Structure formats: structure tokens, C-alpha cells
Amino acid sequence: MEGEINNFIQVWITVFVSLCFCYFVASKVPKGKLRLLTTLPICGLFLLLPLKLHTVHLGGTTAFFVAWLANFKLLLFSFGKGPLSSHPSISPFCFISVACLPIKIKQDPSPPQTPNPSADLNNKRDNPSPHNHIARKSPKSLLNYAIKALLLALLIRVYDYRPYFHQKVILTLYCFHVYFLLEVILAGAAYLARVLLNLELEGQFDEPYLSTSLQDFWGRRWNIMVTNILRPTVYEPTRGFFTQVIGRKWAALPATMATFVVSGLIHELIFFYLGRVEPTWEVTWFFILHGLCLVLEIAAKKALVGRWGWRLHGAVSRPLVASFVLATSSWLFFPQFLRCRADVRALDEYAAVAEFVRNVGQSLLRSPYSKFPVGD
């Protein structure tokens, strides 16, 4: 564990130095292809850095923050777009924080505007992708996150009785485990940046279990931070291309499909970082399946809602969406956690942290002047 922590520190020092280079050097280069050539070596380095880490929590979080978030933000930055280019007077520390953490710079509140339902309807009709999240809600209460942290702790205790549960039940529990874990980790990182840097929290999740459609789930409730990165990097360019080929009305469909394919490939990379095993592409097929179903859903909405105004009641659609997500996740997504033993390794890491805290507590009780022991 000590070696992993040392590697973790080295990796993040490298990340900070690399992002300083992007701030002081790459930002002075004109945006476009020349700046892209300047930042591409950093993107390549960020793809390699997670290979130095082997734990599920430190390695997985670093891979997500650096290999995915930071790289996609740097690609947008190369062309003068995205969160790293949205503020002309951004400081170096803020630049680094925004690049590799799920946060955005606090903007001045805009003046209130008169609601225009017809304009909102036209906007949704023109951009029906799952990556069309416009409204931003205020950060959730501390109690909300405390409850989810408590549920996560209870789930970890439930795993002690895994031999008594069917594997499908365990896979379903993993769905909730990942959701609660991401909520706590990402919100914790963003809240820390908000306190230290006066930066506004980037919305992470919006109670995805309340989704009334796949479009609602992927575009407005699940991991909104990733949605906001995939939209300008994949969805919008692809939609612009297909608008010229098949017209504006249907261009959103292949753009949505392309976005899910890219998301699937990135998830395959994250799983490789976690387990260092050859991919079986089941995770990619999970996202392709959801992309196809979402494309069909958008087409059905155009035909049913747009023409006749017919839609399912939330009491029916919410259980259907939740059941579909849970079933397909247990079928294609979460078996990869078992394959790379991420579940067993994660529990071992929890035990190692608990042992470390216990040793520290015992050391403090014995002598307040003794050095803290370092775990094996």
C-alpha cells in the first residue's frame, strides 16, 4: 500500500507539471492544429500515467480524472473551446483544477428572464440528443450525500454475506455501489475545490433512478459531467457532419450513436486500467445497445409525442427505465468487475484503510509523540 501511495503522489505531481506546461506554453500558441500538436504529447502521457497504479480506488479515480476528463478537456482547449477556454483570466491553479476535476468556474448569475415555453420546446426539438442538458440545478444538500455514503457503507457490509446471494443479486447491488461511490467521490472532489478555490460544483448526478426515459437518464441525470464533455467533443461535430449528409431532422440519431460508441471505448480503457486484462468488448456492446435503444426512443418520440402528444406516464416509464438499465448492466457491464476482480480488490482496499486507521489510533493512544505507522 505504501508503494501505491508513493506512485499516486508521483503520478499527480506529473499531472500538475504537465498542466502547468499547458497553461504557460500551450495557451500561448494559437488555437487550432498548432496548439493541438503542442498538447497531444500531454494527452499521450495522461494515457500512460494510470498504468503506474494498481488499486481500484486510486487507480480507477486517476484514470477517470486524467485519461478521460483531462484529455477531453485538453482536446477542446486546443481549439479554444470547453471549460479551460471559457474564462479569459483563469489562474494557473484554477486551470489545473478545472482540467482534472469535475468542476467549473463559478459564473456571475445571469439576470432573470421571462420563461418562453415555445422557445424551450423548439430547442429540445432541434437538439434531442441525450447530451442536451441545459438547466443546471443547485448543489444537493450535505444530508443527501451523507445518506448515500451511509448506504454505501451498508452495501460494503452486505458483501460479507455474498455466499448466500445469487450472483445476479450481487451484480444488481454493484449497480447501486458504483452509483453511490461515484456520487460520494466526485462530489467530495468538487466540494473541496469549491471551498478552496471558490469554484462552483459541476453537477454530477440528478437522482438517475427517477429517469422517465433513456434520454432523461443519459442526458440529464447520469454523470452529467461526462455528458457535458462528450457533447462538444463527439456529439456536436458528428451532428454537424451528418446535417450536411442527411439533413438536420435526423442528424441527431447517428451523432447519438457515435457518442455512445466513443463512451463505450473509453469505458473499455478504464476497465483495462482496473484489471490489465484483454478487453472482451462487452462494455462497448452495452453502450452500443443503449445507443440503439436511445435512437429508437428518439425516433418514437418524434412520431408519437411530436405528432399526437402521446407519452407514457412517469409511474410506468420510471420502473421500465430502471429495470432496463439494471438488467443490461448486470448482463454486459458489471460482469467485467468480476472478471478483473475489482469487487474483491475494492473490499481488500477498504480493509487496508480500516487497518491503517486502527493502527494510527492505537499509536496515538500509546504515545502522542510516536510516528504514525505506515501500512504494508
Coordinates of N, CA, C and O in Angstrom, one line a residue, residues 68 72 75 131 226 229-231 233-235 238 254-270 283-284 287-288:
W68 N -9.4 10.4 -19.0 CA -10.7 10.7 -19.7 C -10.9 12.2 -19.6 O -10.8 12.9 -20.6
F72 N -10.0 14.9 -22.6 CA -11.0 15.5 -23.5 C -11.1 17.0 -23.3 O -11.3 17.8 -24.3
L75 N -8.3 18.5 -25.4 CA -8.6 18.5 -26.8 C -9.5 19.7 -27.1 O -9.3 20.3 -28.2
H131 N -27.4 14.3 -24.8 CA -26.4 15.2 -24.3 C -26.8 16.6 -24.4 O -26.1 17.5 -24.6
V226 N -19.7 14.0 -17.6 CA -19.2 13.3 -18.8 C -20.1 13.7 -20.0 O -19.6 13.9 -21.1
I229 N -18.9 16.8 -21.5 CA -17.7 16.7 -22.2 C -17.9 16.0 -23.6 O -17.3 16.4 -24.6
L230 N -18.7 15.0 -23.6 CA -18.9 14.3 -24.8 C -19.7 15.1 -25.8 O -19.5 14.9 -27.0
R231 N -20.6 16.0 -25.4 CA -21.4 16.7 -26.3 C -20.5 17.6 -27.3 O -20.7 17.5 -28.5
T233 N -17.2 17.4 -27.8 CA -16.1 16.6 -28.4 C -16.6 15.6 -29.5 O -15.8 15.4 -30.4
V234 N -17.7 15.0 -29.3 CA -18.2 13.9 -30.2 C -19.5 14.3 -30.8 O -19.7 14.3 -32.0
Y235 N -20.5 14.6 -30.0 CA -21.9 14.7 -30.5 C -22.0 15.9 -31.5 O -22.5 15.7 -32.6
T238 N -20.1 15.4 -34.9 CA -20.7 14.4 -35.7 C -22.1 14.8 -36.2 O -22.4 14.6 -37.4
P254 N -27.4 9.5 -35.8 CA -26.1 9.0 -35.9 C -25.1 9.7 -34.9 O -24.1 9.0 -34.5
A255 N -25.4 10.9 -34.6 CA -24.5 11.6 -33.7 C -24.6 11.0 -32.3 O -23.6 10.8 -31.5
T256 N -25.8 10.7 -31.9 CA -26.1 10.0 -30.6 C -25.4 8.6 -30.6 O -24.7 8.3 -29.6
M257 N -25.5 7.9 -31.7 CA -24.9 6.6 -31.8 C -23.4 6.7 -31.7 O -22.7 5.9 -31.0
A258 N -22.8 7.6 -32.4 CA -21.3 7.8 -32.3 C -20.9 8.2 -30.9 O -19.8 7.7 -30.4
T259 N -21.6 9.0 -30.2 CA -21.3 9.4 -28.8 C -21.2 8.1 -27.9 O -20.3 8.0 -27.1
F260 N -22.2 7.2 -28.1 CA -22.2 6.1 -27.2 C -21.1 5.1 -27.6 O -20.6 4.4 -26.7
V261 N -20.7 5.0 -28.8 CA -19.6 4.2 -29.2 C -18.3 4.7 -28.6 O -17.5 3.9 -28.0
V262 N -18.1 6.0 -28.6 CA -16.9 6.6 -28.0 C -16.9 6.3 -26.5 O -15.9 6.0 -25.9
S263 N -18.1 6.5 -25.9 CA -18.2 6.3 -24.5 C -17.9 4.9 -24.1 O -17.2 4.6 -23.1
G264 N -18.3 3.9 -24.9 CA -18.0 2.5 -24.7 C -16.6 2.2 -24.8 O -16.0 1.5 -24.0
L265 N -15.9 2.8 -25.8 CA -14.4 2.5 -25.9 C -13.7 3.1 -24.8 O -12.7 2.5 -24.3
I266 N -14.1 4.3 -24.3 CA -13.4 4.9 -23.2 C -13.6 4.0 -21.9 O -12.7 3.8 -21.1
H267 N -14.8 3.5 -21.7 CA -15.0 2.6 -20.6 C -14.2 1.3 -20.7 O -13.7 0.8 -19.7
E268 N -14.0 0.8 -21.9 CA -13.1 -0.3 -22.1 C -11.7 0.0 -21.6 O -11.1 -0.8 -20.9
L269 N -11.3 1.2 -21.9 CA -9.9 1.6 -21.4 C -9.9 1.7 -19.9 O -8.9 1.3 -19.3
I270 N -10.9 2.2 -19.3 CA -11.0 2.3 -17.8 C -10.9 0.9 -17.2 O -10.2 0.7 -16.2
V283 N -18.5 -4.3 -22.6 CA -18.8 -3.0 -22.1 C -19.2 -2.1 -23.3 O -20.1 -1.3 -23.3
T284 N -18.4 -2.2 -24.4 CA -18.7 -1.4 -25.6 C -20.1 -1.8 -26.2 O -20.9 -1.0 -26.6
F287 N -22.9 -0.1 -24.3 CA -23.2 1.2 -24.8 C -23.8 1.3 -26.2 O -24.6 2.2 -26.5
I288 N -23.4 0.4 -27.0 CA -24.0 0.3 -28.4 C -25.4 -0.1 -28.2 O -26.3 0.5 -28.9

